[in-house]
Every structure is written in structure tokens, then in C-alpha cells.
mmCIF file of C-alpha atoms in Angstrom:
data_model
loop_
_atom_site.group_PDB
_atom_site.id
_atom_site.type_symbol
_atom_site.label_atom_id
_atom_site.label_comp_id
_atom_site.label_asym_id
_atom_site.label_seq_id
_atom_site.Cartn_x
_atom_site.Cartn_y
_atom_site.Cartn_z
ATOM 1 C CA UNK K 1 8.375 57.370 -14.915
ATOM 2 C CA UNK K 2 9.563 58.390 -18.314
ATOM 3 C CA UNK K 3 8.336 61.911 -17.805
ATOM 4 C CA UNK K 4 10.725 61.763 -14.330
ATOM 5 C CA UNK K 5 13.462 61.172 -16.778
ATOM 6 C CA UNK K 6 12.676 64.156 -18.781
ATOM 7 C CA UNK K 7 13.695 66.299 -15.924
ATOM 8 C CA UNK K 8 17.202 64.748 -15.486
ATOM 9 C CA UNK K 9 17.857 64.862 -19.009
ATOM 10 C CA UNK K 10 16.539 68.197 -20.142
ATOM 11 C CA UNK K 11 14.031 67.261 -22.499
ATOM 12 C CA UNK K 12 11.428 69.722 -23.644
ATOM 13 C CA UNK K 13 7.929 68.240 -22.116
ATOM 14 C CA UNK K 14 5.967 68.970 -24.990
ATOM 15 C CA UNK K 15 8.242 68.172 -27.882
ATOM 16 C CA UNK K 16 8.463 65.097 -26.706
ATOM 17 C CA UNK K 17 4.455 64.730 -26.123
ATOM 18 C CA UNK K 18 4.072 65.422 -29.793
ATOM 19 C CA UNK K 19 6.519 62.784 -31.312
ATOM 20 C CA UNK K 20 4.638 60.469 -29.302
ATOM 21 C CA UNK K 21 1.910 60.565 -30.154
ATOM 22 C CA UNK K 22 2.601 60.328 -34.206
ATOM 23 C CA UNK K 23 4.895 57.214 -32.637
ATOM 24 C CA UNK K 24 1.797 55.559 -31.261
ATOM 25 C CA UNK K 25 -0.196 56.390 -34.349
ATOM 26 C CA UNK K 26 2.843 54.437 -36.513
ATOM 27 C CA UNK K 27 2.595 51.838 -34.054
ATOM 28 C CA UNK K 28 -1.442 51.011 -34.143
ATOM 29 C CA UNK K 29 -1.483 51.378 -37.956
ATOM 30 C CA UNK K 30 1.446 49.313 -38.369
ATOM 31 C CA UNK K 31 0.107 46.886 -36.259
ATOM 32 C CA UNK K 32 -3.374 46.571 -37.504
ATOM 33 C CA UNK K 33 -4.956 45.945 -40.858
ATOM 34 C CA UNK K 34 -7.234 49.118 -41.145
ATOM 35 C CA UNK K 35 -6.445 51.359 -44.391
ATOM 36 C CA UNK K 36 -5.714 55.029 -42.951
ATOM 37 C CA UNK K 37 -7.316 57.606 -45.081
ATOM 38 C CA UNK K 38 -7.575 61.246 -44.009
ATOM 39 C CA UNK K 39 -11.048 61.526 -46.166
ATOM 40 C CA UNK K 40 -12.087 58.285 -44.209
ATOM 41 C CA UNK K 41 -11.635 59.460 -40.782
ATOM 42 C CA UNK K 42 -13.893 62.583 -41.251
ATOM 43 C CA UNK K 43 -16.954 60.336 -42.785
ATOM 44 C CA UNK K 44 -16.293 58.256 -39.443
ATOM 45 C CA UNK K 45 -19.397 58.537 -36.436
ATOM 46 C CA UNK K 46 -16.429 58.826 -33.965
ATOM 47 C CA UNK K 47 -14.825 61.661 -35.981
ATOM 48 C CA UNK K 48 -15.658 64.169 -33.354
ATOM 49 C CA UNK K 49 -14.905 62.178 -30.746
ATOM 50 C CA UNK K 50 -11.186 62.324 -32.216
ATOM 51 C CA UNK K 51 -11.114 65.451 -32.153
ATOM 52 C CA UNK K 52 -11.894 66.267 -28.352
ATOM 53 C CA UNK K 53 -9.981 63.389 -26.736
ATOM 54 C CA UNK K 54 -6.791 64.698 -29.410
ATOM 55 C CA UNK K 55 -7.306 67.987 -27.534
ATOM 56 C CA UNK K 56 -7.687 66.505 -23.978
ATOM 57 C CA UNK K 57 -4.520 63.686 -24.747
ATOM 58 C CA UNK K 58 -2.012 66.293 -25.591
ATOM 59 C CA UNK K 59 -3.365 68.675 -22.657
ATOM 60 C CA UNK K 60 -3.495 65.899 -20.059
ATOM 61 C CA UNK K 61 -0.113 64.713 -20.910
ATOM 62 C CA UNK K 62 1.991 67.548 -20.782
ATOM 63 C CA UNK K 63 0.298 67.828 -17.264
ATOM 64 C CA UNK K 64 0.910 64.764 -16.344
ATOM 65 C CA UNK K 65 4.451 66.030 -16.799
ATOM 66 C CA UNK K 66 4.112 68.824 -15.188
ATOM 67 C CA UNK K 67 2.710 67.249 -12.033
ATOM 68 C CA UNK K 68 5.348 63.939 -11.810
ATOM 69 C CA UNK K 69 8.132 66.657 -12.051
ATOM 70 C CA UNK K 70 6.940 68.628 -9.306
ATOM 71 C CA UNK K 71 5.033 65.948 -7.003
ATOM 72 C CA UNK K 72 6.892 62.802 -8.029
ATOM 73 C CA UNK K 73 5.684 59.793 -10.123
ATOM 74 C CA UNK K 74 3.497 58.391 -7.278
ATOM 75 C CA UNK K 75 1.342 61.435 -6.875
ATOM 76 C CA UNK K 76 0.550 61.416 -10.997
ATOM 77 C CA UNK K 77 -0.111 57.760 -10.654
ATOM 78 C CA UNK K 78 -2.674 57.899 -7.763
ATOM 79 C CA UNK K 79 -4.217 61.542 -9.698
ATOM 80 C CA UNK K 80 -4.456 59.479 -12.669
ATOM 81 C CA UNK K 81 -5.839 56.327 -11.264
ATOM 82 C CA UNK K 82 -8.148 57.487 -8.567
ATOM 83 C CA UNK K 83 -10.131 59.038 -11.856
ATOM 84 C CA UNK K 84 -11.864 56.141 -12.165
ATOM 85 C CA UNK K 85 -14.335 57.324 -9.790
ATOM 86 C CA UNK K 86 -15.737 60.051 -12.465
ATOM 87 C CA UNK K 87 -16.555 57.553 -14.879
ATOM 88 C CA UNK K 88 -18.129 55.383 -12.114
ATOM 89 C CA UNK K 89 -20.277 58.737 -11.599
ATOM 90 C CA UNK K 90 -21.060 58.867 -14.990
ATOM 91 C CA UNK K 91 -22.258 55.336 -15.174
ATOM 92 C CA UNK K 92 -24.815 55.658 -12.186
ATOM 93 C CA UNK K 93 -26.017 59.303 -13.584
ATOM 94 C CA UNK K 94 -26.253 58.239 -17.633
ATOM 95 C CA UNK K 95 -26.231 54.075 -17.832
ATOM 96 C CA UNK K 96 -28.391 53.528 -14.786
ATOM 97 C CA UNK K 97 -25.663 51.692 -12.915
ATOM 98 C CA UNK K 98 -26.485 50.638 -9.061
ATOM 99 C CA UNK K 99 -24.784 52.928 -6.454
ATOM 100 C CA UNK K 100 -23.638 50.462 -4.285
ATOM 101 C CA UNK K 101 -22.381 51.558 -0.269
ATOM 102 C CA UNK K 102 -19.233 49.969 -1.383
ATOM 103 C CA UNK K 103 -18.612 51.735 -4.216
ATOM 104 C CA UNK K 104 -19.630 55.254 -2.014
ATOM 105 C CA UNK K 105 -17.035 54.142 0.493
ATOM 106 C CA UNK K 106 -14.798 53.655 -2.592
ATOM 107 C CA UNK K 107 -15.115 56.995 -4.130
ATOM 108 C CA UNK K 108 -15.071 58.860 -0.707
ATOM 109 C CA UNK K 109 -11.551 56.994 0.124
ATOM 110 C CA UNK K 110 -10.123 58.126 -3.803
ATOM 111 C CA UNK K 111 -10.799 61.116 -3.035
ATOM 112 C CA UNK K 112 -9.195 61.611 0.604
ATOM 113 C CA UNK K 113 -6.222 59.468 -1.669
ATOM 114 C CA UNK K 114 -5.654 62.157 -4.035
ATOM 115 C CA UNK K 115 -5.133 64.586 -1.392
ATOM 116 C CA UNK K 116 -2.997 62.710 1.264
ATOM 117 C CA UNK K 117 -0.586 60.755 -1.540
ATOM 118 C CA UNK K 118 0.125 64.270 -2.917
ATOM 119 C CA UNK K 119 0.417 66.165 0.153
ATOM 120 C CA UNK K 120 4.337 67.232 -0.027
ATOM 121 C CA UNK K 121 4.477 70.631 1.628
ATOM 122 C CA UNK K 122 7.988 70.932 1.154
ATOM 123 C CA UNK K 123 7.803 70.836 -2.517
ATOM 124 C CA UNK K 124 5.766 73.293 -3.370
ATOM 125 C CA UNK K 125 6.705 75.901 -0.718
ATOM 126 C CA UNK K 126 6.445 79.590 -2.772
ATOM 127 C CA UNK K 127 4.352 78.083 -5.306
ATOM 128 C CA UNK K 128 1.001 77.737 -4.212
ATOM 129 C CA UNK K 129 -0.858 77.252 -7.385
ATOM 130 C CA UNK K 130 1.127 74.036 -8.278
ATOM 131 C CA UNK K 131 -1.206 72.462 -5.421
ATOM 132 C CA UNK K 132 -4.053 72.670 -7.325
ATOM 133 C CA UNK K 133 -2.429 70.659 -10.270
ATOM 134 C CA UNK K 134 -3.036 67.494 -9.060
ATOM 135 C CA UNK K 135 -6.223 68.099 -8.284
ATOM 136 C CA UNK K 136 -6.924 69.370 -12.166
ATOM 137 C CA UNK K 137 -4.956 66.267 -13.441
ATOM 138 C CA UNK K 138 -7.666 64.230 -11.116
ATOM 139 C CA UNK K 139 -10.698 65.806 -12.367
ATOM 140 C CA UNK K 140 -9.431 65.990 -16.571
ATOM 141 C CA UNK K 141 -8.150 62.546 -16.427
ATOM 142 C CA UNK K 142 -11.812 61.381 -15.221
ATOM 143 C CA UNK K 143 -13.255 63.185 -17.437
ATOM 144 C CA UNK K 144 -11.316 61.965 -20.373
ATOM 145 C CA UNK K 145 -12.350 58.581 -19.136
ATOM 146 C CA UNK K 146 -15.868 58.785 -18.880
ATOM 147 C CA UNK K 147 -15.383 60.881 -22.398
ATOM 148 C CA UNK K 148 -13.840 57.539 -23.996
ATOM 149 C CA UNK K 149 -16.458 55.501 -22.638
ATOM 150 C CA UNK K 150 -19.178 57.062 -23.903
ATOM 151 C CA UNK K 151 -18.042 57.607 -27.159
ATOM 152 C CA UNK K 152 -17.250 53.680 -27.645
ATOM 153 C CA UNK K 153 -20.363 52.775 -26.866
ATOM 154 C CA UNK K 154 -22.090 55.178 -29.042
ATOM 155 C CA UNK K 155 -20.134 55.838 -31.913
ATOM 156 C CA UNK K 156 -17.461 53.231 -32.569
ATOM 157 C CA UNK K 157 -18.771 49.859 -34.233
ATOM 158 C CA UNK K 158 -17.222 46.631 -33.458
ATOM 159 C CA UNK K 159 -13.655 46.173 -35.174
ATOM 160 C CA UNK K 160 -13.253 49.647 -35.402
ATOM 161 C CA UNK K 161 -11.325 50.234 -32.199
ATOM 162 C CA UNK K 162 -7.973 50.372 -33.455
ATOM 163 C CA UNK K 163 -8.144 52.576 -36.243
ATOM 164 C CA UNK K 164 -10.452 55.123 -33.368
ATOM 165 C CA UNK K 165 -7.342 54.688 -31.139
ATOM 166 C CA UNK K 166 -4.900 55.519 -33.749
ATOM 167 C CA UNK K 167 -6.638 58.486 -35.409
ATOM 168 C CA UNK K 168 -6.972 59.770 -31.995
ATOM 169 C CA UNK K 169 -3.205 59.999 -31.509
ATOM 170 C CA UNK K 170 -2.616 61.373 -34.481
ATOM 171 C CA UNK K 171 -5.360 64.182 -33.782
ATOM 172 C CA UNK K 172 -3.596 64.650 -30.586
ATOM 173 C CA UNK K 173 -0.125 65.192 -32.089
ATOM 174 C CA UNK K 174 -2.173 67.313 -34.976
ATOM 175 C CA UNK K 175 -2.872 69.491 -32.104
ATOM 176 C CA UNK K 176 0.846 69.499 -30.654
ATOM 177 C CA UNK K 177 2.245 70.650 -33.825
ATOM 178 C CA UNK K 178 -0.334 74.038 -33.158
ATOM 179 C CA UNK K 179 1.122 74.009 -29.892
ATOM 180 C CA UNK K 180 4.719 73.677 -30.338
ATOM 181 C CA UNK K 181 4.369 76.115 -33.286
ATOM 182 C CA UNK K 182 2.972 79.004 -31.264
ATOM 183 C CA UNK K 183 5.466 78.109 -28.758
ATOM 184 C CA UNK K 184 8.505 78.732 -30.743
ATOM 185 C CA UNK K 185 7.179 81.850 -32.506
ATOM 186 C CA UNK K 186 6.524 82.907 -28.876
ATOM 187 C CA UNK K 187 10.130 82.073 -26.628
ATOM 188 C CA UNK K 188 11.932 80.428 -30.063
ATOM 189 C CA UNK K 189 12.654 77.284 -28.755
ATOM 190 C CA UNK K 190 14.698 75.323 -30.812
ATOM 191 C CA UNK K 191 13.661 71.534 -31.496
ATOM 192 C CA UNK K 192 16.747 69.122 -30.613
ATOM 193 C CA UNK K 193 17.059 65.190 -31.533
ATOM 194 C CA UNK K 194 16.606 64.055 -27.967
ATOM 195 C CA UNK K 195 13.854 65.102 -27.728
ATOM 196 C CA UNK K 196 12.641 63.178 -30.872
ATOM 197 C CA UNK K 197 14.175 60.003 -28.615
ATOM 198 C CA UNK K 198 12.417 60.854 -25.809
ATOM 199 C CA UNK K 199 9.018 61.119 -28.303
ATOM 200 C CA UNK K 200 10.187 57.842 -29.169
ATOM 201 C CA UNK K 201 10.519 56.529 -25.642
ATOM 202 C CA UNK K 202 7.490 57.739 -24.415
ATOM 203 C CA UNK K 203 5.303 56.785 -27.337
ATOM 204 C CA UNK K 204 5.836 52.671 -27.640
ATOM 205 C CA UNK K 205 4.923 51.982 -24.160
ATOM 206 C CA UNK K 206 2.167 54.773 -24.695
ATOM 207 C CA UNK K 207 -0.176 52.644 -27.221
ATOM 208 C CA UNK K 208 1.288 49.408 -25.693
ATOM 209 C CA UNK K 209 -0.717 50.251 -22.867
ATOM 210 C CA UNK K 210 -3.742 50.265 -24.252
ATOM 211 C CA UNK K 211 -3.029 47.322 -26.634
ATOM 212 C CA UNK K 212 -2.367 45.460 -24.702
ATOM 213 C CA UNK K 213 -5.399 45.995 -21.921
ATOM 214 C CA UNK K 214 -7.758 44.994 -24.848
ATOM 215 C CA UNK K 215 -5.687 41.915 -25.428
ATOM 216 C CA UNK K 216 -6.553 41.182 -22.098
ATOM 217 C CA UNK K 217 -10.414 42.129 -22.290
ATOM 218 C CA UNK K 218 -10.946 39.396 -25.126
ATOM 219 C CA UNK K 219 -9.593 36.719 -22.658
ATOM 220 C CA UNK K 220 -12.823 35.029 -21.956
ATOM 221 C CA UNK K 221 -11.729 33.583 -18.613
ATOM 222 C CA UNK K 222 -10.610 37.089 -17.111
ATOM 223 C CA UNK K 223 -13.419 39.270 -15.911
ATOM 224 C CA UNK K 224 -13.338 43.469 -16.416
ATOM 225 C CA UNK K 225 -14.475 43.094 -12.910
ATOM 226 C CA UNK K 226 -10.695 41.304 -12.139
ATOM 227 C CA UNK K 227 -9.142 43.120 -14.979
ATOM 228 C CA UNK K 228 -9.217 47.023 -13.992
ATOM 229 C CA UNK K 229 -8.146 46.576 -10.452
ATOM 230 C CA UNK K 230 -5.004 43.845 -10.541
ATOM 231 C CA UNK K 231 -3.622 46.759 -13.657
ATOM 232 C CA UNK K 232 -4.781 49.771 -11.851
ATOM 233 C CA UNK K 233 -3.183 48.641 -8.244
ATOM 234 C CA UNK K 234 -0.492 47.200 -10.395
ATOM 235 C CA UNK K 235 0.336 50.769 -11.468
ATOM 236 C CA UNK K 236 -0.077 52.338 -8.853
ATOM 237 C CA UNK K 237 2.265 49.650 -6.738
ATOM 238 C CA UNK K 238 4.542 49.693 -9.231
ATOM 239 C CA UNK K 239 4.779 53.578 -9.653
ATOM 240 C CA UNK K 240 5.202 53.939 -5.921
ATOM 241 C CA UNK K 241 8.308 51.607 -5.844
ATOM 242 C CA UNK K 242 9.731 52.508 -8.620
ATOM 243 C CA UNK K 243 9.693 56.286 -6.582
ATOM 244 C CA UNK K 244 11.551 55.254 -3.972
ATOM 245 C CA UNK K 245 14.134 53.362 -5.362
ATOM 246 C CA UNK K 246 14.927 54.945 -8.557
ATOM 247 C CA UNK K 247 14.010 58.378 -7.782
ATOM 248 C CA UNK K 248 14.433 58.392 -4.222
ATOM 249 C CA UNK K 249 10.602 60.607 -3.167
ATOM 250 C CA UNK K 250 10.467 60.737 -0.115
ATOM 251 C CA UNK K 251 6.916 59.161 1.166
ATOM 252 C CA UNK K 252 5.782 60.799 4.835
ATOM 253 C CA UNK K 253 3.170 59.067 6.822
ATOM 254 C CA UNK K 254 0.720 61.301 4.915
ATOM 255 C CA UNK K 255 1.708 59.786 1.775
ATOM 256 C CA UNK K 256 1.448 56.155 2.859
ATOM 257 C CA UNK K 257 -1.800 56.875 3.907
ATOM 258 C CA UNK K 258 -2.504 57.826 1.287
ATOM 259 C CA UNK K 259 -1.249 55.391 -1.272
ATOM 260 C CA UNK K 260 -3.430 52.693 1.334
ATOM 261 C CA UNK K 261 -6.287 54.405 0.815
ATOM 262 C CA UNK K 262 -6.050 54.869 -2.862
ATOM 263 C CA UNK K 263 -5.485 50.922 -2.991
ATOM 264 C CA UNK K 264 -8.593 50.250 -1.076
ATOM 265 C CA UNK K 265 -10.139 52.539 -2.923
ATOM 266 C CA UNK K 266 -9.614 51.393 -6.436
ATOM 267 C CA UNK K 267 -10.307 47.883 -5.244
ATOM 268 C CA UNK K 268 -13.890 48.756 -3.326
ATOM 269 C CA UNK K 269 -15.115 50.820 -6.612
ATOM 270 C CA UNK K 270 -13.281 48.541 -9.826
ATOM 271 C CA UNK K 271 -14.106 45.508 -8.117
ATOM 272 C CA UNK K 272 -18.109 46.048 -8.341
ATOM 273 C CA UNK K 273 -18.152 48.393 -11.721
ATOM 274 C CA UNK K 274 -18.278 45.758 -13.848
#
């Protein structure tokens, strides 16, 4: 929704993208108790791992923006969420996890999702390639996912996870400053202050996110299981509304499909990944 607001107020996509993600870096290490060291980070198992989800954050994000400035906010939302069935993949190929019929179903209705919710003819008229952008932001964002998973379980230790999170957003706005650098010596764009405020903007809710889904993963009474899809359809819900009223997308009968389909969906494949 922030990225929607980008569009209306001129601000440069990526110059925003990088001050937010040194913003959410200030915000995890200000908020936790681990002691950042540069030297530390690179004797770290999950140094690596920094490294390739920095590149794939600042990537992802700046096509997120891309895609909820051509599409609309809904269409990132249900790109971004019906992902989860890439991970799910991953989990029957490389943890052994049971391929359920439900969870088939699931993954077969996420996928007719993505196309339907994003199906807006009229918007991308002349442009054919922006089509497939969706469809990229579908497959990376999965990826990502399944990327993150894996390298929790196999690199980060126990108490660790907020100093990983952290030095991942700062490798990710390492990685903007390359990009933002070759872009100016390219066009010469000049850097202006709201775009610092849009950085700003973007970059609280940004780690907030993700703060506070593992505050909600330590609440021993709350399942994963009931966790994933009640904030997943939440977003999605939430995204689609917030579309319509602020934004004013138009949703055709495609679309609703759609957006039915990816709530089924994400309930059907969340609901038994766990």
C-alpha cells in the first residue's frame, strides 16, 4: 500500500527501498540486545545466507513496486502470498513432508489465483511484458521463502534470529547503495529528502512485520498451523479492501475469482503445513 503511495507522490522506488532497509536494520538492533560487529557477521554460519536473501530483498522489493504500480496492491498481495506454495514444494521434495490431496487442491487453486486476481487487460494494453511480472514476483517471492527456511533451520542457532534478520537488511541496503550508485552515474538521478521519508515509511512497518509474526510464534497456545493462514488471508483481505476504497482498482469478475480462490487456497495448503 505504501509502494501505491509512491506513485502519487513521486518517489523514486528504489531510493526509497534502500533507506529502508538500513531503517529496519536501526530498528532490530535497537530493539534487541545482540552487539553488531561487521567482523562478527562474516565468522557467522548464516553469513552467506545474508548475503543471497540481501540480494533477493532489494530485488524483490523494488518489484514488488513495480508490480502494485502497474497491477494494483491486490495483485502484489495475492503474487506475494500465493508463494507459499513453493516452500510447501520444498518441504515435500527436501524435509519429507506428506503431500496431502488437500494441499494438491491447494496449490493447484494458488496458482489459477495468481493468474485470475491479476488478470487486468486494460492495464497493460501496449505493454505485454509487464504480464509476466507478476508471475516473476510469484515464483522469486517463493523462492525467497523456501530460501529463508532452509537457512534457519540449518545455519541459524537458537537466539540468533534477530541479529540474522537485521544483518540481512543491512546486506540488502549494502546492495542498494551498488544499485542506486550505478543508477545515478547512468541517468544522474538526483537523491531528494522525500524519498528518505518514504525509506522511513516503508521501513518501520517493514521489520514490524516480521517482529512481530515471531512474537506471535512463541505464543504457546497459537498453533503455526492457525498462525500463517488468519495473517496471510488477513493480508490479503485487507490489501484487497484497502484497493477499492483508497485506491479505487477496479476488481472484474475475473478478479473476484480470483481473490476466492487465492483465499481457499492459502487456507487448504497453510492450514495442513504445519
Amino acid at each position: 500500500m505504501i509502494f501505491k503511495l509512491f506513485t502519487k507522490y513521486n518517489i523514486n522506488n528504489l531510493q526509497a527501498i534502500v533507506v529502508n532497509y538500513f531503517v529496519a536494520f536501526t530498528v532490530g538492533y535497537l530493539s534487541s540486545d545482540f552487539n553488531f560487529s561487521v567482523m562478527d557477521i562474516g565468522r557467522k554460519p548464516w553469513y552467506e545466507g545474508t548475503i543471497v536473501l540481501g540480494f533477493l530483498f532489494i530485488t524483490l522489493f523494488q518489484l514488488m513496486a513495480l508490480v502494485s504500480q502497474k497491477f494494483g496492491v491486490s495483485a502484489v498481495s495475492i503474487a506475494v502470498k500465493m508463494s507459499l506454495v513453493i516452500p510447501v514444494i520444498a518441504a515435500v521434495i527436501f524435509y519429507d513432508e506428506e503431500m496431502t490431496l488437500l494441499k494438491i487442491i491447494g496449490i493447484l487453486c494458488a496458482l489459477a489465483a495468481v493468474y485470475f486476481a491479476t488478470y487486468k487487460p486494460e492495464k497493460v494494453k501496449g505493454k505485454i511484458n509487464y504480464i509476466f511480472l507478476p508471475i516473476v514476483l510469484f515464483i522469486g517471492s517463493g523462492f525467497l521463502d523456501a530460501l529463508i527456511n532452509f537457512i534457519q533451520a540449518k545455519s541459524v542457532p537458537s537466539g540468533e534470529h534477530a541479529h540474522f534478520a537485521s544483518s540481512t537488511f543491512l546486506t540488502a541496503g549494502i546492495f542498494g547503495i551498488i544499485f542506486i550508485t550505478y543508477q545515478t552515474l547512468r541517468s544522474k538521478v538526483s537523491f531528494h529528502w522525500k524519498n528518505i521519508l518514504g525509506g522511513i515509511v516503508l521501513g518501520i512497518p517493514n521489520y514490524g512485520s516480521i517482529y512481530f509474526l515471531l512474537k506471535a510464534l512463541e505464543i504457546d497456545s497459537l498453533e503455526s498451523s492457525v498462525i500463517f493462514p488468519i495473517n496471510n488471508v488477513g493480508i490479503v483481505a485487507l490489501s484487497v479492501i484497502v484497493g477499492k476504497l483508497f485506491f479505487k482498482e477496479h476488481l472484474s469478475k475475473i478478479n473476484k475469482a480470483g481473490i476466492a480462490l487465492a483465499l481457499i487456497a492459502i487456507l487448504l495448503i497453510a492450514l495442513k503445513t504445519s
